[in-house]
Coordinates of C-alpha atoms in Angstrom, one line a residue:
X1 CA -17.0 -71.7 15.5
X2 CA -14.4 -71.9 12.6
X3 CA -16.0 -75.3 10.9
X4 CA -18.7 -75.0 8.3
X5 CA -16.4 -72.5 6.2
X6 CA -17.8 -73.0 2.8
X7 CA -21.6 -73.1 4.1
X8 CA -20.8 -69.6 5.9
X9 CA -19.7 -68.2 2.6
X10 CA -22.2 -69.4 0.3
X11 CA -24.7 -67.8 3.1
X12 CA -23.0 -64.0 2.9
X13 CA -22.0 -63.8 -0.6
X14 CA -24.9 -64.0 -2.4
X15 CA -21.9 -63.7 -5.8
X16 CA -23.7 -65.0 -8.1
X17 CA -21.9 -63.5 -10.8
X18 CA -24.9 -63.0 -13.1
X19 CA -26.3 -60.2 -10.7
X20 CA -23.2 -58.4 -10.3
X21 CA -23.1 -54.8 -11.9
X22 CA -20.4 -54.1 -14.6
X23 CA -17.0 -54.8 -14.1
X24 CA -14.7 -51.4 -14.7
X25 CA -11.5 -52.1 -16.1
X26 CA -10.9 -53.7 -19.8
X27 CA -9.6 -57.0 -20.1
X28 CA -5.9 -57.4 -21.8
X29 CA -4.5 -60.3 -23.4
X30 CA -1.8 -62.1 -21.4
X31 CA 1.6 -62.4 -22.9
X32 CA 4.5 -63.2 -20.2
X33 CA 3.6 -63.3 -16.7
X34 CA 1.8 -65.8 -14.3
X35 CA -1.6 -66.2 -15.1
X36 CA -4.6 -67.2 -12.2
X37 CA -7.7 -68.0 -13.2
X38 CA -9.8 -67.4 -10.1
X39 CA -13.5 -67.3 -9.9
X40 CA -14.3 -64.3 -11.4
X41 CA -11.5 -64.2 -14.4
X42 CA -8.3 -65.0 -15.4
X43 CA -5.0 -62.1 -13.8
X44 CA -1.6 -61.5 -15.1
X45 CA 0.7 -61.2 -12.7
X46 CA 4.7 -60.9 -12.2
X47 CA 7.2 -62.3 -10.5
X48 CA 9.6 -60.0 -8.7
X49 CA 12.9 -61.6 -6.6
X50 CA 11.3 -65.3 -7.5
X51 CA 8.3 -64.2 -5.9
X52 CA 4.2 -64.2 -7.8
X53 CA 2.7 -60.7 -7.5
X54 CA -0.7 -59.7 -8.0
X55 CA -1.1 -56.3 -7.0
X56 CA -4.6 -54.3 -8.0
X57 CA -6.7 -57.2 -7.9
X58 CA -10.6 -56.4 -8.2
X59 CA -12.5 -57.5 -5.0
X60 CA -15.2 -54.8 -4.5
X61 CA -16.7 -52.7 -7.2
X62 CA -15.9 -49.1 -6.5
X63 CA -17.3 -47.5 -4.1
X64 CA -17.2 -43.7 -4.6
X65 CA -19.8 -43.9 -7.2
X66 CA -23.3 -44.0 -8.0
X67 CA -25.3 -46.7 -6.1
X68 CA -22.1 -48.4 -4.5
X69 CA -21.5 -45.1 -2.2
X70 CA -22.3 -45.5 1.3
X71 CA -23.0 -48.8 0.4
X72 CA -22.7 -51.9 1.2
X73 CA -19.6 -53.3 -0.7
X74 CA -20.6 -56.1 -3.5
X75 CA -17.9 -58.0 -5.6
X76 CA -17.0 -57.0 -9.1
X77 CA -18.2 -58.6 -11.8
X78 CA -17.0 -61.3 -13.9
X79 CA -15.1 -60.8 -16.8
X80 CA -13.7 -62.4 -19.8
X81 CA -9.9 -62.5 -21.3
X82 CA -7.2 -61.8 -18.6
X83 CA -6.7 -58.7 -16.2
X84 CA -3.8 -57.3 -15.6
X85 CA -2.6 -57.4 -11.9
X86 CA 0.4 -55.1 -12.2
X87 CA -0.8 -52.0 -11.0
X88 CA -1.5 -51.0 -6.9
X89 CA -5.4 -50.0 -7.4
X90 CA -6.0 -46.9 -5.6
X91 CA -6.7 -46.1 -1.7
X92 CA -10.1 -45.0 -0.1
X93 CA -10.7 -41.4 0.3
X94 CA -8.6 -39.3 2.8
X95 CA -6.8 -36.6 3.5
X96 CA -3.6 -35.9 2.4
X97 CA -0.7 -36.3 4.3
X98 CA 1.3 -34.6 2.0
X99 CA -0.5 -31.5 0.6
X100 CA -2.7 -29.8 3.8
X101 CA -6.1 -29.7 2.9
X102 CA -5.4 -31.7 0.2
X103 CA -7.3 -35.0 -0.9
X104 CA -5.8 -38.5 -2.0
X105 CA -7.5 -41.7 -2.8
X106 CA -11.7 -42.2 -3.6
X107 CA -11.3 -44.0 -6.5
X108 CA -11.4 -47.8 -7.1
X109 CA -10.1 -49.1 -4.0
X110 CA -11.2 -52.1 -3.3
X111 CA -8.1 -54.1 -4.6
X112 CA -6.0 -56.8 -3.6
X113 CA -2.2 -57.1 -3.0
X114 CA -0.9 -60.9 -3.3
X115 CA 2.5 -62.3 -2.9
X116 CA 2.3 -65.7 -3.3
X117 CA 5.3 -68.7 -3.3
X118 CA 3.6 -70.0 -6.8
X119 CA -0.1 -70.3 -8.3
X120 CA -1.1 -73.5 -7.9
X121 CA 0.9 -74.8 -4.8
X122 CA -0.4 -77.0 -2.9
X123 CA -2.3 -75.1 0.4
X124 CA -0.2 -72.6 1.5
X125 CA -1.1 -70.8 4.8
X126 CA -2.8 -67.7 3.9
X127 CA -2.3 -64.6 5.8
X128 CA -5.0 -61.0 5.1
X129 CA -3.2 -57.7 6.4
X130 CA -5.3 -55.5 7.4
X131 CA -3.6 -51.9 7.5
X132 CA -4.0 -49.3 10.3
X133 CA -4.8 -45.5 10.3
X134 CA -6.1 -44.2 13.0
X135 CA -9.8 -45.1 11.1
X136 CA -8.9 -42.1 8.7
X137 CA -6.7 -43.4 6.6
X138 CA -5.3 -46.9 5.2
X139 CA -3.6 -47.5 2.0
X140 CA -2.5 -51.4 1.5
X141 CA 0.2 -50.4 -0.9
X142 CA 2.3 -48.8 1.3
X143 CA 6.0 -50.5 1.0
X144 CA 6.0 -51.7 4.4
X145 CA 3.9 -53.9 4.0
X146 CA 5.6 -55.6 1.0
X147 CA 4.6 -59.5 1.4
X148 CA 7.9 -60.8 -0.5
X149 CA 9.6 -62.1 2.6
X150 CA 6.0 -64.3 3.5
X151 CA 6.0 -65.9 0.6
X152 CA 9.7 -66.8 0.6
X153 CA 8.1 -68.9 4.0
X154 CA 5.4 -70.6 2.2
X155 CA 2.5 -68.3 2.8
X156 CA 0.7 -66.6 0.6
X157 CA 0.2 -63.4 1.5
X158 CA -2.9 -60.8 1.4
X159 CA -3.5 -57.1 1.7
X160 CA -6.3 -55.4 1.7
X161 CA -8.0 -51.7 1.8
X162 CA -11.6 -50.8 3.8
X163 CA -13.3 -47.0 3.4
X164 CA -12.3 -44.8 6.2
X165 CA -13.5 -41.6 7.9
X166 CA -16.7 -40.9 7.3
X167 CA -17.5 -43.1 4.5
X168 CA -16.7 -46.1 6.2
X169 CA -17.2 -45.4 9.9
X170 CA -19.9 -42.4 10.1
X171 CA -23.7 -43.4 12.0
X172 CA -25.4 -41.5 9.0
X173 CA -29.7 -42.6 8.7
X174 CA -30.1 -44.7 5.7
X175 CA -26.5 -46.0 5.5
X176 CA -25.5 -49.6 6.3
X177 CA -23.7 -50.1 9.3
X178 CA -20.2 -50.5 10.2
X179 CA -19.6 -50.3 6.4
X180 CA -15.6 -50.5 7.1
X181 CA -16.2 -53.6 8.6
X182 CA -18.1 -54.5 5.9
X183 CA -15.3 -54.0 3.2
X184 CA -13.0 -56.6 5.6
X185 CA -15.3 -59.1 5.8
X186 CA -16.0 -58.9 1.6
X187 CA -12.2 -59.1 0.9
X188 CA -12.6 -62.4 3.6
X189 CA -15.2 -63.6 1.3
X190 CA -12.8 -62.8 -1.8
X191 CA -9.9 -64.7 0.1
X192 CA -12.4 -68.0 0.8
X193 CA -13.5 -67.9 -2.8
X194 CA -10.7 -67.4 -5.0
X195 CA -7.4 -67.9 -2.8
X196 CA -6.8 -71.4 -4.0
X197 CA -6.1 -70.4 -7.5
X198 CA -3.2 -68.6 -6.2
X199 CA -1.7 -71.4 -3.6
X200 CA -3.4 -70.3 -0.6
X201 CA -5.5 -72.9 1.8
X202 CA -9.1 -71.7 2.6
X203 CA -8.9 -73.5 5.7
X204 CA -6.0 -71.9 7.1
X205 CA -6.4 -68.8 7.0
X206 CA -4.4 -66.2 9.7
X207 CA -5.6 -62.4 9.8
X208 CA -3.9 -59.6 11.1
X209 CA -3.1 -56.0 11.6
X210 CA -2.0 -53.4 13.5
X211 CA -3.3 -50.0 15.3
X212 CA -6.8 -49.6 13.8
X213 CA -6.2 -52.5 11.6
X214 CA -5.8 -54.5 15.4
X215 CA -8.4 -52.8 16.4
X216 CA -11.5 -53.8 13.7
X217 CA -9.7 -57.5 14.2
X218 CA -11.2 -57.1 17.8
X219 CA -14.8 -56.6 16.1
X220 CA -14.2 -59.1 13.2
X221 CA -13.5 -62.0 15.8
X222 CA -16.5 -61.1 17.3
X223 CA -19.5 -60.5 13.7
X224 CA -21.3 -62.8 12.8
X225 CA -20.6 -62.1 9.0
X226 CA -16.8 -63.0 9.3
X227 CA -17.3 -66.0 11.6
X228 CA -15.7 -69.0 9.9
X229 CA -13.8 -67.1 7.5
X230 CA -10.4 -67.4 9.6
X231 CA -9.1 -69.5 12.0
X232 CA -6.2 -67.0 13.4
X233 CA -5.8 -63.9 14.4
X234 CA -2.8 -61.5 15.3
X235 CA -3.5 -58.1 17.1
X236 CA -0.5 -55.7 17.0
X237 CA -1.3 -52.5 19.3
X238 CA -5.0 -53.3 19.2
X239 CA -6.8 -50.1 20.6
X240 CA -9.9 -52.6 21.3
X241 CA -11.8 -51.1 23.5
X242 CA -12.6 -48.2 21.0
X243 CA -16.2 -49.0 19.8
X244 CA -19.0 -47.1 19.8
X245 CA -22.8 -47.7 22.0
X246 CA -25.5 -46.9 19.3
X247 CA -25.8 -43.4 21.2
X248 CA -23.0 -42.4 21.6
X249 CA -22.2 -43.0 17.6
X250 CA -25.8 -40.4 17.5
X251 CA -24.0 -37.9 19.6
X252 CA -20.4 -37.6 17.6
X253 CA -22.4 -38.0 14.3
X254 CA -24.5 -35.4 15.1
X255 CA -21.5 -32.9 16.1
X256 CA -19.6 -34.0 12.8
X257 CA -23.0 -33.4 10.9
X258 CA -23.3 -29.8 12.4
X259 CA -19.3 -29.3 11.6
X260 CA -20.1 -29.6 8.3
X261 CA -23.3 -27.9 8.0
X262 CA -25.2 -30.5 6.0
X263 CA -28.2 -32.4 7.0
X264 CA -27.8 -36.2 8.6
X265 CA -29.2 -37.6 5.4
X266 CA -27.2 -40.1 3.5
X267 CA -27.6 -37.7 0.7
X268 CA -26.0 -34.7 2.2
X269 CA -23.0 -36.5 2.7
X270 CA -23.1 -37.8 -0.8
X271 CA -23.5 -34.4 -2.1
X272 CA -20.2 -33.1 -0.5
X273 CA -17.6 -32.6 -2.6
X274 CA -14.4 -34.8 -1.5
X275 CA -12.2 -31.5 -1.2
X276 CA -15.1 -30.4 2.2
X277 CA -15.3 -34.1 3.4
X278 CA -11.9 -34.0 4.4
X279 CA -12.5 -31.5 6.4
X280 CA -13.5 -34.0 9.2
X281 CA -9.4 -33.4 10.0
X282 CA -10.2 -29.9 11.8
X283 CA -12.8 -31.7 13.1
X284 CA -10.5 -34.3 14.6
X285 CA -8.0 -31.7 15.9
X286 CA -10.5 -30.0 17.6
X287 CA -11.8 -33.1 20.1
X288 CA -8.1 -33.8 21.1
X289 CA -8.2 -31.3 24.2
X290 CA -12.1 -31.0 24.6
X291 CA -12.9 -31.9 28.1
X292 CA -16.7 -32.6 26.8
X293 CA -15.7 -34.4 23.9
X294 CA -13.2 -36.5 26.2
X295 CA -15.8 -37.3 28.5
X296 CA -18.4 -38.4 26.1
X297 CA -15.7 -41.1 24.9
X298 CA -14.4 -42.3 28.0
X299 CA -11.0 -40.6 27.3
X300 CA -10.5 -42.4 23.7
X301 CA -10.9 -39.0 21.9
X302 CA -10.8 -41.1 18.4
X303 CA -13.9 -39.6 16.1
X304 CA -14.4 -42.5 13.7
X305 CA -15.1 -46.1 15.3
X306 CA -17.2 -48.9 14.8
X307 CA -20.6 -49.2 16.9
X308 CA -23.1 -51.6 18.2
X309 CA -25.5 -52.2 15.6
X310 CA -27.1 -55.7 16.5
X311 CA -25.7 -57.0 13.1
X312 CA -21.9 -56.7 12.1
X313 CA -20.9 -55.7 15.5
X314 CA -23.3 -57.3 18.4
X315 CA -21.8 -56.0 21.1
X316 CA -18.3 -55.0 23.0
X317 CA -16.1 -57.4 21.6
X318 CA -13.6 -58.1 24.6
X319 CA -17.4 -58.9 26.3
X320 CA -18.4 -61.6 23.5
X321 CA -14.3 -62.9 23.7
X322 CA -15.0 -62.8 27.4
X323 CA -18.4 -65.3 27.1
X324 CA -16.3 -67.9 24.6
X325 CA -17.7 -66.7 21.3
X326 CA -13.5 -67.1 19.6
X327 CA -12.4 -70.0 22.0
X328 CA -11.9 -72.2 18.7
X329 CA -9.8 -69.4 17.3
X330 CA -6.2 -69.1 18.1
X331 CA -5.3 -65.5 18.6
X332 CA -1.8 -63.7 19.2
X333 CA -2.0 -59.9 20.9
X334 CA 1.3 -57.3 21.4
X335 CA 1.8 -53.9 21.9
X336 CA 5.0 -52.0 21.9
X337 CA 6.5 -50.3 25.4
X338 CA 6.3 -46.9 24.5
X339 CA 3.8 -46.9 21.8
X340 CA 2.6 -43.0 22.3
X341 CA 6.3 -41.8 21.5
X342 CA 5.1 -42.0 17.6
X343 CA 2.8 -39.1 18.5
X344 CA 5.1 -36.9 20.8
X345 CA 8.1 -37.3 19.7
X346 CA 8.9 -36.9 16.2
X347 CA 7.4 -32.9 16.0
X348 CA 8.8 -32.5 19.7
X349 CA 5.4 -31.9 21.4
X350 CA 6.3 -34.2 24.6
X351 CA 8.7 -31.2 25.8
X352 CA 5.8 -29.4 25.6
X353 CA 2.7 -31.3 26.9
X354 CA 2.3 -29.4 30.4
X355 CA 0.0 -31.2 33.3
X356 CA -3.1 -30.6 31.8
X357 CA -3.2 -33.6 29.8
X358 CA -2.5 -36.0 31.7
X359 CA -5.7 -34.9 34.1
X360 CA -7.5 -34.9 31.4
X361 CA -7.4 -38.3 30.6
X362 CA -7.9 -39.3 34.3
X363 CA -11.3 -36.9 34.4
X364 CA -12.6 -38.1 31.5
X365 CA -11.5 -42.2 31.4
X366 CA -12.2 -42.3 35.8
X367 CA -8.7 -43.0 36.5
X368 CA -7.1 -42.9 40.2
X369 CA -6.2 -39.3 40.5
X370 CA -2.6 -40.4 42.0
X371 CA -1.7 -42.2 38.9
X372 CA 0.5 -40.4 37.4
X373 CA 2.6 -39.8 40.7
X374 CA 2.4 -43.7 40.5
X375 CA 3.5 -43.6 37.3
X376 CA 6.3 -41.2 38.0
X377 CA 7.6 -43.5 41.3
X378 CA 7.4 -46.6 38.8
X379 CA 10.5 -44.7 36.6
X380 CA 7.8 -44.3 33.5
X381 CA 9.3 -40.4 32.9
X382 CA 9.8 -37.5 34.8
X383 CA 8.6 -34.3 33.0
X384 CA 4.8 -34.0 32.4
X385 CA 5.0 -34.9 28.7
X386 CA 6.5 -38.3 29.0
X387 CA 4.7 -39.0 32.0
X388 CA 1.5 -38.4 29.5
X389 CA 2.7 -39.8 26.9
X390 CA 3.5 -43.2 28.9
X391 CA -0.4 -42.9 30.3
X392 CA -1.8 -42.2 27.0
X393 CA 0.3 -45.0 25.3
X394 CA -1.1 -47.8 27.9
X395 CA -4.5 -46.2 28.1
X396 CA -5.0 -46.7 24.2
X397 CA -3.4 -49.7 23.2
X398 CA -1.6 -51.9 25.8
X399 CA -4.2 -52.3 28.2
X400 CA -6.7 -52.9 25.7
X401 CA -4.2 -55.6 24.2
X402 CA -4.2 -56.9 28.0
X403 CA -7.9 -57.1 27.9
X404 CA -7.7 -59.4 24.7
X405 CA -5.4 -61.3 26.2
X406 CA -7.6 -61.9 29.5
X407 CA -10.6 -62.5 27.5
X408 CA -9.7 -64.6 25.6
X409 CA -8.6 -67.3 27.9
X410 CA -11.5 -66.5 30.6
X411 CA -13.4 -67.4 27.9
X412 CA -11.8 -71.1 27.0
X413 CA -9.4 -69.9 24.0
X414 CA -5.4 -70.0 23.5
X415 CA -3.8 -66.5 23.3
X416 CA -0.3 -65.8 23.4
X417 CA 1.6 -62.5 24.2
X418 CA 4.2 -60.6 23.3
X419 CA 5.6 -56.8 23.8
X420 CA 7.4 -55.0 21.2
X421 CA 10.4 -53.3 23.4
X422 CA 13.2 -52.4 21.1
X423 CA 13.8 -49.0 20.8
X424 CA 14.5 -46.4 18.1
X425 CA 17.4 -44.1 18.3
X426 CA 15.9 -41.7 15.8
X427 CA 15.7 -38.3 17.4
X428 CA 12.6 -36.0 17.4
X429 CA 12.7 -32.2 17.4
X430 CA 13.3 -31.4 20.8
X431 CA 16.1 -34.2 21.0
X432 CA 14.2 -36.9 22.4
X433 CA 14.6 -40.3 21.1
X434 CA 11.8 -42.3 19.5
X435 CA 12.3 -45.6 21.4
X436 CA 9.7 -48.2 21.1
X437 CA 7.2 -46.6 19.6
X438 CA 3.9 -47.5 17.9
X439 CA 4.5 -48.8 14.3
X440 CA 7.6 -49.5 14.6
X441 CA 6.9 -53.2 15.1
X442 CA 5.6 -53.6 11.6
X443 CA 8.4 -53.5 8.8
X444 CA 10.5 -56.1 11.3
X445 CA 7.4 -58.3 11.1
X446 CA 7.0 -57.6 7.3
X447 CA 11.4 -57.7 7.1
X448 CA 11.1 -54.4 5.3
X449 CA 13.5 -52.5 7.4
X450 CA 14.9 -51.0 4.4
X451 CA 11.6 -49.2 4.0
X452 CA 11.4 -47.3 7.4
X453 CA 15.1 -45.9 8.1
X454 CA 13.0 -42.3 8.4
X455 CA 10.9 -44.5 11.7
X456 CA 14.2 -47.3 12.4
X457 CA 17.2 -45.4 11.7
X458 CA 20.0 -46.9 9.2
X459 CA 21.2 -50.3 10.9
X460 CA 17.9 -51.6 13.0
X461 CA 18.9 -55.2 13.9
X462 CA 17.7 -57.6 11.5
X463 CA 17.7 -60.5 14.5
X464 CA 14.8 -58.7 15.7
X465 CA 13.4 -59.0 11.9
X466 CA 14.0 -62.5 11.7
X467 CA 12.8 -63.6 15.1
X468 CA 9.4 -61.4 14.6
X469 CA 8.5 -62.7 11.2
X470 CA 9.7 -66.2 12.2
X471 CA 7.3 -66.2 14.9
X472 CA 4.6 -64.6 12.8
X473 CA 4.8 -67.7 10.3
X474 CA 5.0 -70.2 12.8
X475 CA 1.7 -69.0 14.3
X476 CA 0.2 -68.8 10.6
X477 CA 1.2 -72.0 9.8
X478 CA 0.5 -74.4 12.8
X479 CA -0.9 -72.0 15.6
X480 CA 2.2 -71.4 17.7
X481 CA 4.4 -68.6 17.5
X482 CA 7.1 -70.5 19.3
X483 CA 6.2 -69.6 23.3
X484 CA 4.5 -70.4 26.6
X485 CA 0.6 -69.7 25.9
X486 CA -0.9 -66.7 27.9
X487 CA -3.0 -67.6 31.3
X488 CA -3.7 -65.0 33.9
X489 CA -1.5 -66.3 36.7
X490 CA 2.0 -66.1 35.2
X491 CA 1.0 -63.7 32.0
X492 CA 4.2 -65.0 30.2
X493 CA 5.0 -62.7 27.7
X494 CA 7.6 -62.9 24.6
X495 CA 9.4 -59.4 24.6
X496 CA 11.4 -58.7 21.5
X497 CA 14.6 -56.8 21.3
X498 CA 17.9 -57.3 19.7
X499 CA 18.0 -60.2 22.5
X500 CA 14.1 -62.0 22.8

């Protein structure tokens, strides 16, 4: 249950600030610029368009370095003087998007972004944003998620950064759990200790995310390490069914572990330099078209999920939804109409994808071998790559959403739902149009528009912008988004477009 809050955290943290190991950065004297004097220390902050920002606020102590890798995360330690929150911190370890082969992040990521109306206001709703990535990547700086236009509303807004890939998802012996979840649940922690100083309301807190970000919501709603640390959550394209059983997390570990060469030892992977741990992408590549890789993972060919441990994650957490375990927390669940068009359509693949595919995912996730004649009769594409790629898209993340959704009130709880169906007009390279693709529903939640024209094209309708985010700060701040609850009879569902 959400009551109990501060009992549940003094219970985790175990903060005591006297047993915490160095903190890393110097302390600087504060000249201009809010100051917050949270639990740990005083931060300097700035104010940009009337707006309090904190960005690169220490949470966890780094954890790419000596006894904090593949770790479980602690809290930095306190400090004296005043810190300057300026900067974005870095992001977790990954490869680079930018430079093949190539390695970004591993350094002290375990920071904080906060937008907040004004330090010191009087319980704001608080709202943690918890960034997606497929499970390999994440990076809470990225400009779409800029938090101006929340605190504009009276929240005060959070993001935050968990390890990815292997560090943060990998079954390795001697390693913690789950340690991605981990990392969530300790900037939870952060956000019940310390969110006051900054405006925020402890009691009110709303998380929420989108594509993996969704998808580790699933499991937070569900460990018993993050219960009573928020009271609502929002899951934009949640892939939730995409957990691990303890043996299947054996069988892909052990395949990743021979990929590499290295022993399954906690110290192997240690011992890797960063430039060969990235190599997990080839890895990945490989176990998209594997029929026995496909198989093992019921047709979610994802490498890096969380698993069953009997600690952080219990069990399947649509299954604990199902059995009432988040009926006192409110949740809100979406998914966009053509949410695999982000995968096909911008290098032109879905002109390409041939019949195969499609059969694949039937073998390997048991599906009725006429579906995709079904799917063809019900006007969902004609050629075999957008038939595919409507399959894939509902296979992954809207029927998963759905399964939320139906959990959630089977099991006694409030859910509302919603379907993100306007479309992109940005053209991919075999001429195909975007359309309502996955991710797209994020900078019109955020209102950073301006931020994706590459993804939204040059004049996306901001009505869409307002009504999204409207809805997304109603829900934060009284538990309504503005809409007719979810039940399994009429499954009344708010679809957004220019018109809602």
């Amino acid at each position: 249950m959400y009551l109990s809050r501060r009992s549940f955290v003094r219970a985790l943290s175990g903060v005591a600030a006297a047993a915490m190991l160095p903190f890393p950065l110097q302390a600087l004297a504060s000249s201009d610029g809010p100051v917050v004097k949270c639990r740990l220390g005083s931060l300097k902050g700035s104010v940009v368009n009337g707006v309090h920002v904190f960005r690169g606020v220490p949470c966890g102590k780094n954890p790419y370095v000596g006894a904090q890798r593949l770790a479980a995360p602690e809290f930095v330690d306190a400090w004296s003087g005043t810190v300057e929150a300026v900067t974005p911190g870095d992001i977790p370890l990954q490869a680079s998007r930018d430079v093949p082969g190539g390695v970004t992040g591993g350094g002290d990521c375990l920071r904080l972004n906060i937008w907040t109306p004004a330090p010191g206001a009087t319980k704001c709703p608080v709202m943690l944003w918890i960034p997606g990535g497929g499970s390999t990547n994440c990076d809470n700086n990225d400009p779409r998620f800029n938090g101006e236009a929340f605190a504009r509303d009276g929240i005060v807004l959070v993001t935050a950064n968990y390890r990815v890939n292997v560090d943060g998802f990998l079954k390795i012996p001697g390693v913690p759990a789950n340690i991605a979840l981990r990392d969530m649940t300790l900037a939870l922690r952060w956000v019940q200790e310390n969110i006051a100083a900054f405006g925020g309301d402890p009691d009110n807190v709303t998380v929420f995310g989108q594509s993996a970000g969704a998808t580790h919501i699933s499991s937070l709603l569900v460990s018993p390490p993050a219960r009573g640390l928020f009271r609502r959550a929002i899951l934009q394209s949640p892939a939730a069914l995409a957990q691990y059983d303890p043996e299947t997390a054996d069988k892909a570990a052990a395949q990743l572990f021979a990929f590499y060469g290295i022993a399954p030892t906690r110290e192997a992977v240690a011992a890797m330099p960063f430039e060969k741990l990235v190599t997990y992408t080839k890895f990945v590549g490989s176990k998209s078209t594997d029929d026995a890789w496909a198989d093992m993972t019921g047709g979610n060919v994802a490498v890096f999920k969380p698993w069953f441990d009997g600690e952080i994650l219990p069990m399947r957490p649509v299954d604990a939804i199902r059995e009432g375990q988040t009926k006192d927390i409110d949740i809100l669940v979406g998914s966009a109409e053509q949410e695999w068009r982000n995968y096909t359509v911008p290098g032109g693949a879905i002109a390409n994808i041939g019949p195969d595919a499609a059969q694949r995912l039937i073998r390997s996730a048991h599906l009725d071998p006429d579906l995709v004649e079904r799917y063809r009769k019900a006007g969902r594409g004609d050629t075999p790559g957008e038939l595919f790629t409507a399959m894939q898209g509902d296979f992954i993340f809207r029927m998963p959403a759905n399964k939320v959704l139906e959990s959630q009130v089977a099991g006694g709880g409030r859910a509302w739902a919603y379907s993100f169906a306007w479309k992109s007009p940005v053209v991919g390279k075999s001429g195909a149009k975007l359309g309502a693709a996955h991710s797209c529903d994020v900078p019109f939640v955020f209102k950073t528009t301006e931020a994706s024209k590459k993804n939204l094209g040059d004049t996306p309708p901001q009505a869409l912008a307002e009504a999204m985010h409207s809805a997304w700060v109603s829900f934060a701040k009284n538990g309504n988004p503005g809409w007719t609850p979810f039940d399994t009879q009429k499954r009344m569902t708010m679809r957004f477009d220019e018109k809602s």
